[in-house]
Amino acid sequence: MSFHVYVTRRIAEPGMKRLEQAGVSLEVNPEDRALARAELLAKVRGCDGVLCQLTDAIDEEVLDAAPQVRVFANYAVGYNNIDVAACRRRGIVVTHTPGVLTDATAEMAWALLFAAARRVAESDRFVRAGCWTGWGPMQFLGTELAGATLGVVGAGRIGTAFALKSRGFGMRVLYADREASEPLERELGARRVALGALLRESDFLSLHVPLTPETRHLIGRAELEAMKPTAILVNTSRGPVIDEAALVTALREGRIGGAGLDVYENEPELMPGLTELPNAVLCPHTGSATVAARSRMAELAATDLIRVLRGEEPLHPVP
Ligand code: GLV
Ligand code: GLV
């Protein structure tokens, strides 16, 4: 194949190997950093396929710069970085990587939940700073999971996997979704409730919705105020699902108990004040960052890119 393929940033080895063995003319961003806008616009020119990251905004301007492109293979399950409607109008295929990062991301949500509940990051900083002078009866009291109510917003693949992993922790599970989830109701006796009830009743609330116009700022000031003052909010979905300024205020004023965040409204910028809050645990968008998940994501993205260029149906086109 004489197709020209551009990879906007080096991905896990199984994907790179697949691309190298496909016999395409392959160009890879030589630097381990996201492309600047101008670089992206210049690099997509003349490409038949682009393997892109969630940090690359694929919009009309990029499509205009890449009249030849037939496929954008996104190295992510979320695809809010791509104007899918514009691609569709031009007959460009968009693929993503569902399924293979479900457990990794659900596990990260639990890591953040536990870290916030038991103040792990705050305790770690305390110990490293040499502040610990010995065991204390009132040191770092946290929140117990057993008997608490777990609220899950979005019962898709990741939300479902996250909720199912609560088996063993003895929690009552509620969820909000447009549709009833048979596995959650059958396996956990979970109850589907409206978002308002979920906010009021949850001790732990975890977000698992895609970013769309409807979910932008789904959790804003009013929603934070409806939550329990002890509640812990976890977000491994997309940053703009939460109004981050309102969250900083709510955490600072103790309107909620804490937060575990993997994603931010304007990555990699953080809302001023966020890093000063002891009750926030912050990870750098690493929900899918396990060796296993990233290897499978790389394989999936590379495979679909090649399939489309060969005129085959992709395995994972965006829905
Ligand atoms: C990561 O955020 C992804 O959508 O895969
Ligand atoms: C995303 O992969 C989801 O369906 O949760």
GROMACS .gro file of C-alpha atoms and ligand atoms in nm:
model
  329
    1MET     CA    1   0.000   0.000   0.000
    2SER     CA    2   0.131   0.344  -0.078
    3PHE     CA    3  -0.094   0.515   0.172
    4HIS     CA    4   0.052   0.789   0.386
    5VAL     CA    5  -0.024   0.751   0.756
    6TYR     CA    6   0.057   1.001   1.029
    7VAL     CA    7   0.072   0.915   1.400
    8THR     CA    8   0.033   1.231   1.609
    9ARG     CA    9   0.223   1.079   1.902
   10ARG     CA   10   0.396   0.747   1.951
   11ILE     CA   11   0.157   0.485   2.095
   12ALA     CA   12   0.217   0.150   2.264
   13GLU     CA   13   0.442  -0.093   2.073
   14PRO     CA   14   0.182  -0.346   1.946
   15GLY     CA   15   0.013  -0.064   1.753
   16MET     CA   16   0.339   0.075   1.615
   17LYS     CA   17   0.437  -0.274   1.503
   18ARG     CA   18   0.108  -0.331   1.328
   19LEU     CA   19   0.144  -0.004   1.137
   20GLU     CA   20   0.506  -0.078   1.045
   21GLN     CA   21   0.411  -0.420   0.912
   22ALA     CA   22   0.119  -0.289   0.706
   23GLY     CA   23   0.352  -0.154   0.438
   24VAL     CA   24   0.222   0.200   0.452
   25SER     CA   25   0.437   0.509   0.436
   26LEU     CA   26   0.446   0.587   0.805
   27GLU     CA   27   0.535   0.913   0.974
   28VAL     CA   28   0.537   0.952   1.350
   29ASN     CA   29   0.566   1.266   1.559
   30PRO     CA   30   0.927   1.218   1.678
   31GLU     CA   31   0.863   1.399   2.005
   32ASP     CA   32   0.678   1.269   2.306
   33ARG     CA   33   0.445   1.565   2.331
   34ALA     CA   34   0.112   1.671   2.186
   35LEU     CA   35   0.136   1.850   1.853
   36ALA     CA   36   0.083   2.223   1.844
   37ARG     CA   37  -0.215   2.326   1.636
   38ALA     CA   38  -0.003   2.453   1.346
   39GLU     CA   39   0.197   2.129   1.341
   40LEU     CA   40  -0.119   1.921   1.329
   41LEU     CA   41  -0.255   2.129   1.041
   42ALA     CA   42   0.072   2.092   0.851
   43LYS     CA   43   0.118   1.722   0.921
   44VAL     CA   44  -0.227   1.598   0.816
   45ARG     CA   45  -0.179   1.744   0.469
   46GLY     CA   46  -0.143   1.464   0.218
   47CYS     CA   47  -0.237   1.193   0.469
   48ASP     CA   48  -0.470   0.905   0.389
   49GLY     CA   49  -0.503   0.804   0.752
   50VAL     CA   50  -0.428   0.971   1.085
   51LEU     CA   51  -0.389   0.799   1.419
   52CYS     CA   52  -0.477   1.075   1.665
   53GLN     CA   53  -0.498   1.135   2.039
   54LEU     CA   54  -0.764   1.288   2.259
   55THR     CA   55  -0.543   1.599   2.277
   56ASP     CA   56  -0.580   1.659   1.900
   57ALA     CA   57  -0.886   1.865   1.810
   58ILE     CA   58  -1.007   1.728   1.477
   59ASP     CA   59  -1.241   1.996   1.344
   60GLU     CA   60  -1.342   2.150   1.008
   61GLU     CA   61  -1.011   2.336   0.983
   62VAL     CA   62  -0.814   2.012   1.013
   63LEU     CA   63  -1.045   1.839   0.765
   64ASP     CA   64  -0.996   2.125   0.517
   65ALA     CA   65  -0.619   2.080   0.556
   66ALA     CA   66  -0.649   1.705   0.490
   67PRO     CA   67  -0.869   1.662   0.183
   68GLN     CA   68  -0.730   1.315   0.115
   69VAL     CA   69  -0.780   1.165   0.460
   70ARG     CA   70  -1.012   0.865   0.482
   71VAL     CA   71  -0.983   0.770   0.846
   72PHE     CA   72  -0.910   0.919   1.187
   73ALA     CA   73  -0.834   0.641   1.434
   74ASN     CA   74  -0.866   0.792   1.781
   75TYR     CA   75  -0.641   0.639   2.049
   76ALA     CA   76  -0.918   0.668   2.309
   77VAL     CA   77  -1.271   0.551   2.371
   78GLY     CA   78  -1.401   0.907   2.412
   79TYR     CA   79  -1.417   1.099   2.084
   80ASN     CA   80  -1.538   1.444   2.189
   81ASN     CA   81  -1.213   1.580   2.038
   82ILE     CA   82  -1.341   1.494   1.690
   83ASP     CA   83  -1.617   1.665   1.495
   84VAL     CA   84  -1.776   1.334   1.399
   85ALA     CA   85  -2.066   1.495   1.210
   86ALA     CA   86  -1.822   1.690   0.990
   87CYS     CA   87  -1.624   1.372   0.921
   88ARG     CA   88  -1.942   1.187   0.831
   89ARG     CA   89  -2.046   1.462   0.587
   90ARG     CA   90  -1.712   1.418   0.410
   91GLY     CA   91  -1.724   1.039   0.414
   92ILE     CA   92  -1.433   1.014   0.659
   93VAL     CA   93  -1.443   0.719   0.897
   94VAL     CA   94  -1.376   0.776   1.270
   95THR     CA   95  -1.278   0.484   1.490
   96HIS     CA   96  -1.215   0.456   1.864
   97THR     CA   97  -1.107   0.196   2.121
   98PRO     CA   98  -1.405   0.075   2.326
   99GLY     CA   99  -1.401  -0.228   2.553
  100VAL     CA  100  -1.026  -0.266   2.601
  101LEU     CA  101  -0.988   0.010   2.862
  102THR     CA  102  -1.310  -0.054   3.051
  103ASP     CA  103  -1.151  -0.234   3.347
  104ALA     CA  104  -0.848  -0.006   3.359
  105THR     CA  105  -1.067   0.304   3.380
  106ALA     CA  106  -1.313   0.149   3.626
  107GLU     CA  107  -1.016   0.048   3.842
  108MET     CA  108  -0.884   0.404   3.831
  109ALA     CA  109  -1.221   0.530   3.952
  110TRP     CA  110  -1.189   0.295   4.250
  111ALA     CA  111  -0.831   0.407   4.311
  112LEU     CA  112  -0.946   0.767   4.326
  113LEU     CA  113  -1.248   0.678   4.538
  114PHE     CA  114  -1.034   0.495   4.794
  115ALA     CA  115  -0.764   0.761   4.787
  116ALA     CA  116  -1.018   1.035   4.859
  117ALA     CA  117  -1.210   0.828   5.116
  118ARG     CA  118  -0.900   0.734   5.314
  119ARG     CA  119  -0.703   1.051   5.240
  120VAL     CA  120  -0.417   0.856   5.087
  121ALA     CA  121  -0.253   1.139   4.891
  122GLU     CA  122  -0.281   1.381   5.180
  123SER     CA  123  -0.134   1.124   5.421
  124ASP     CA  124   0.149   1.045   5.182
  125ARG     CA  125   0.244   1.413   5.164
  126PHE     CA  126   0.227   1.434   5.545
  127VAL     CA  127   0.459   1.137   5.595
  128ARG     CA  128   0.709   1.250   5.330
  129ALA     CA  129   0.721   1.599   5.476
  130GLY     CA  130   0.845   1.445   5.801
  131CYS     CA  131   0.536   1.566   5.988
  132TRP     CA  132   0.447   1.230   6.140
  133THR     CA  133   0.546   1.206   6.504
  134GLY     CA  134   0.366   0.879   6.578
  135TRP     CA  135   0.029   0.706   6.580
  136GLY     CA  136  -0.260   0.929   6.682
  137PRO     CA  137  -0.620   0.840   6.768
  138MET     CA  138  -0.765   1.120   6.555
  139GLN     CA  139  -0.521   1.128   6.265
  140PHE     CA  140  -0.658   1.125   5.912
  141LEU     CA  141  -1.003   0.993   5.986
  142GLY     CA  142  -1.172   0.903   5.661
  143THR     CA  143  -1.497   0.769   5.521
  144GLU     CA  144  -1.598   0.404   5.534
  145LEU     CA  145  -1.735   0.232   5.225
  146ALA     CA  146  -1.924  -0.048   5.399
  147GLY     CA  147  -2.291   0.038   5.427
  148ALA     CA  148  -2.249   0.359   5.226
  149THR     CA  149  -2.445   0.449   4.914
  150LEU     CA  150  -2.259   0.440   4.583
  151GLY     CA  151  -2.400   0.656   4.306
  152VAL     CA  152  -2.309   0.588   3.945
  153VAL     CA  153  -2.385   0.843   3.675
  154GLY     CA  154  -2.395   0.661   3.340
  155ALA     CA  155  -2.433   0.284   3.318
  156GLY     CA  156  -2.239   0.226   2.997
  157ARG     CA  157  -1.945  -0.010   2.974
  158ILE     CA  158  -1.724   0.171   3.225
  159GLY     CA  159  -1.999   0.274   3.468
  160THR     CA  160  -2.128  -0.083   3.475
  161ALA     CA  161  -1.781  -0.232   3.530
  162PHE     CA  162  -1.716   0.024   3.804
  163ALA     CA  163  -2.043  -0.056   3.983
  164LEU     CA  164  -1.993  -0.432   3.954
  165LYS     CA  165  -1.653  -0.400   4.121
  166SER     CA  166  -1.835  -0.278   4.437
  167ARG     CA  167  -1.931  -0.640   4.508
  168GLY     CA  168  -1.749  -0.720   4.826
  169PHE     CA  169  -1.757  -0.368   4.966
  170GLY     CA  170  -2.112  -0.401   5.101
  171MET     CA  171  -2.251  -0.086   4.945
  172ARG     CA  172  -2.598   0.011   4.837
  173VAL     CA  173  -2.583   0.100   4.468
  174LEU     CA  174  -2.793   0.360   4.287
  175TYR     CA  175  -2.746   0.473   3.930
  176ALA     CA  176  -2.876   0.730   3.687
  177ASP     CA  177  -2.904   0.655   3.318
  178ARG     CA  178  -3.158   0.699   3.043
  179GLU     CA  179  -3.200   0.325   3.031
  180ALA     CA  180  -3.232   0.057   3.295
  181SER     CA  181  -2.924  -0.160   3.339
  182GLU     CA  182  -3.015  -0.523   3.363
  183PRO     CA  183  -2.673  -0.635   3.497
  184LEU     CA  184  -2.669  -0.371   3.771
  185GLU     CA  185  -3.020  -0.454   3.887
  186ARG     CA  186  -2.967  -0.829   3.870
  187GLU     CA  187  -2.614  -0.850   4.011
  188LEU     CA  188  -2.628  -0.572   4.268
  189GLY     CA  189  -2.994  -0.503   4.329
  190ALA     CA  190  -2.906  -0.151   4.215
  191ARG     CA  191  -3.188   0.095   4.174
  192ARG     CA  192  -3.221   0.345   3.888
  193VAL     CA  193  -3.307   0.694   4.013
  194ALA     CA  194  -3.320   1.048   3.874
  195LEU     CA  195  -2.998   1.251   3.897
  196GLY     CA  196  -3.149   1.467   4.174
  197ALA     CA  197  -3.209   1.169   4.400
  198LEU     CA  198  -2.867   1.028   4.315
  199LEU     CA  199  -2.701   1.354   4.422
  200ARG     CA  200  -2.895   1.369   4.748
  201GLU     CA  201  -2.846   1.008   4.850
  202SER     CA  202  -2.493   0.917   4.741
  203ASP     CA  203  -2.198   0.903   4.977
  204PHE     CA  204  -1.976   0.838   4.676
  205LEU     CA  205  -2.067   0.960   4.329
  206SER     CA  206  -1.874   0.850   4.020
  207LEU     CA  207  -1.920   0.995   3.670
  208HIS     CA  208  -1.919   0.769   3.363
  209VAL     CA  209  -2.083   0.965   3.084
  210PRO     CA  210  -1.934   1.073   2.752
  211LEU     CA  211  -1.884   1.447   2.700
  212THR     CA  212  -2.168   1.578   2.483
  213PRO     CA  213  -2.358   1.909   2.474
  214GLU     CA  214  -2.606   1.750   2.720
  215THR     CA  215  -2.344   1.640   2.974
  216ARG     CA  216  -2.128   1.956   2.972
  217HIS     CA  217  -2.145   2.095   3.328
  218LEU     CA  218  -2.384   1.818   3.428
  219ILE     CA  219  -2.240   1.870   3.776
  220GLY     CA  220  -2.251   2.244   3.849
  221ARG     CA  221  -2.311   2.458   4.153
  222ALA     CA  222  -2.671   2.348   4.210
  223GLU     CA  223  -2.580   1.980   4.180
  224LEU     CA  224  -2.284   2.016   4.418
  225GLU     CA  225  -2.512   2.188   4.666
  226ALA     CA  226  -2.760   1.902   4.646
  227MET     CA  227  -2.489   1.654   4.749
  228LYS     CA  228  -2.414   1.551   5.106
  229PRO     CA  229  -2.149   1.765   5.277
  230THR     CA  230  -1.954   1.443   5.334
  231ALA     CA  231  -1.993   1.308   4.979
  232ILE     CA  232  -1.696   1.222   4.759
  233LEU     CA  233  -1.714   1.295   4.386
  234VAL     CA  234  -1.505   1.091   4.140
  235ASN     CA  235  -1.450   1.182   3.777
  236THR     CA  236  -1.269   0.961   3.526
  237SER     CA  237  -1.486   1.062   3.228
  238ARG     CA  238  -1.418   1.407   3.082
  239GLY     CA  239  -1.336   1.723   3.274
  240PRO     CA  240  -1.607   1.952   3.133
  241VAL     CA  241  -1.876   1.722   3.275
  242ILE     CA  242  -1.804   1.912   3.599
  243ASP     CA  243  -1.807   2.290   3.636
  244GLU     CA  244  -1.455   2.297   3.780
  245ALA     CA  245  -1.480   2.648   3.924
  246ALA     CA  246  -1.794   2.546   4.113
  247LEU     CA  247  -1.618   2.230   4.231
  248VAL     CA  248  -1.321   2.425   4.370
  249THR     CA  249  -1.563   2.648   4.562
  250ALA     CA  250  -1.761   2.349   4.692
  251LEU     CA  251  -1.444   2.171   4.808
  252ARG     CA  252  -1.302   2.483   4.965
  253GLU     CA  253  -1.624   2.561   5.152
  254GLY     CA  254  -1.678   2.202   5.262
  255ARG     CA  255  -2.005   2.171   5.068
  256ILE     CA  256  -1.888   1.825   4.965
  257GLY     CA  257  -1.634   1.607   5.142
  258GLY     CA  258  -1.379   1.546   4.872
  259ALA     CA  259  -1.306   1.467   4.511
  260GLY     CA  260  -1.095   1.224   4.310
  261LEU     CA  261  -1.024   1.364   3.966
  262ASP     CA  262  -0.849   1.216   3.665
  263VAL     CA  263  -0.977   1.468   3.412
  264TYR     CA  264  -1.006   1.848   3.401
  265GLU     CA  265  -1.201   2.110   3.220
  266ASN     CA  266  -0.907   2.262   3.037
  267GLU     CA  267  -0.626   2.003   3.041
  268PRO     CA  268  -0.349   2.038   3.133
  269GLU     CA  269  -0.448   2.365   3.302
  270LEU     CA  270  -0.603   2.330   3.646
  271MET     CA  271  -0.859   2.563   3.795
  272PRO     CA  272  -0.677   2.805   4.028
  273GLY     CA  273  -0.707   2.683   4.383
  274LEU     CA  274  -0.753   2.316   4.297
  275THR     CA  275  -0.399   2.208   4.388
  276GLU     CA  276  -0.422   2.381   4.726
  277LEU     CA  277  -0.719   2.172   4.836
  278PRO     CA  278  -0.620   1.883   5.064
  279ASN     CA  279  -0.951   1.706   4.999
  280ALA     CA  280  -0.889   1.667   4.625
  281VAL     CA  281  -0.688   1.376   4.483
  282LEU     CA  282  -0.555   1.461   4.139
  283CYS     CA  283  -0.433   1.226   3.866
  284PRO     CA  284  -0.307   1.333   3.520
  285HIS     CA  285  -0.572   1.172   3.292
  286THR     CA  286  -0.429   0.824   3.337
  287GLY     CA  287  -0.753   0.625   3.358
  288SER     CA  288  -0.656   0.392   3.074
  289ALA     CA  289  -0.286   0.400   3.156
  290THR     CA  290  -0.214   0.033   3.222
  291VAL     CA  291   0.029  -0.162   3.010
  292ALA     CA  292  -0.247  -0.404   2.912
  293ALA     CA  293  -0.506  -0.141   2.821
  294ARG     CA  294  -0.268   0.081   2.626
  295SER     CA  295  -0.132  -0.219   2.433
  296ARG     CA  296  -0.480  -0.326   2.332
  297MET     CA  297  -0.585   0.031   2.249
  298ALA     CA  298  -0.282   0.063   2.023
  299GLU     CA  299  -0.365  -0.263   1.846
  300LEU     CA  300  -0.727  -0.166   1.798
  301ALA     CA  301  -0.652   0.182   1.666
  302ALA     CA  302  -0.381   0.060   1.427
  303THR     CA  303  -0.591  -0.233   1.305
  304ASP     CA  304  -0.891  -0.017   1.227
  305LEU     CA  305  -0.683   0.247   1.052
  306ILE     CA  306  -0.533  -0.018   0.823
  307ARG     CA  307  -0.869  -0.186   0.767
  308VAL     CA  308  -1.027   0.136   0.646
  309LEU     CA  309  -0.736   0.211   0.412
  310ARG     CA  310  -0.771  -0.141   0.270
  311GLY     CA  311  -1.139  -0.081   0.205
  312GLU     CA  312  -1.255  -0.309   0.487
  313GLU     CA  313  -1.512  -0.233   0.753
  314PRO     CA  314  -1.351  -0.101   1.072
  315LEU     CA  315  -1.414  -0.310   1.384
  316HIS     CA  316  -1.485  -0.008   1.604
  317PRO     CA  317  -1.632   0.286   1.417
  318VAL     CA  318  -1.774   0.552   1.651
  319PRO     CA  319  -2.147   0.493   1.691
  320GLV     C1  320  -0.943   0.832   2.762
  320GLV     O1  321  -0.977   0.929   2.823
  320GLV     C2  322  -1.024   0.772   2.661
  320GLV     O2  323  -1.130   0.824   2.625
  320GLV     O3  324  -0.982   0.667   2.612
  321GLV     C1  325  -1.730   0.400   2.752
  321GLV     O1  326  -1.653   0.323   2.703
  321GLV     C2  327  -1.849   0.356   2.821
  321GLV     O2  328  -1.938   0.308   2.752
  321GLV     O3  329  -1.854   0.364   2.944
   0.00000   0.00000   0.00000
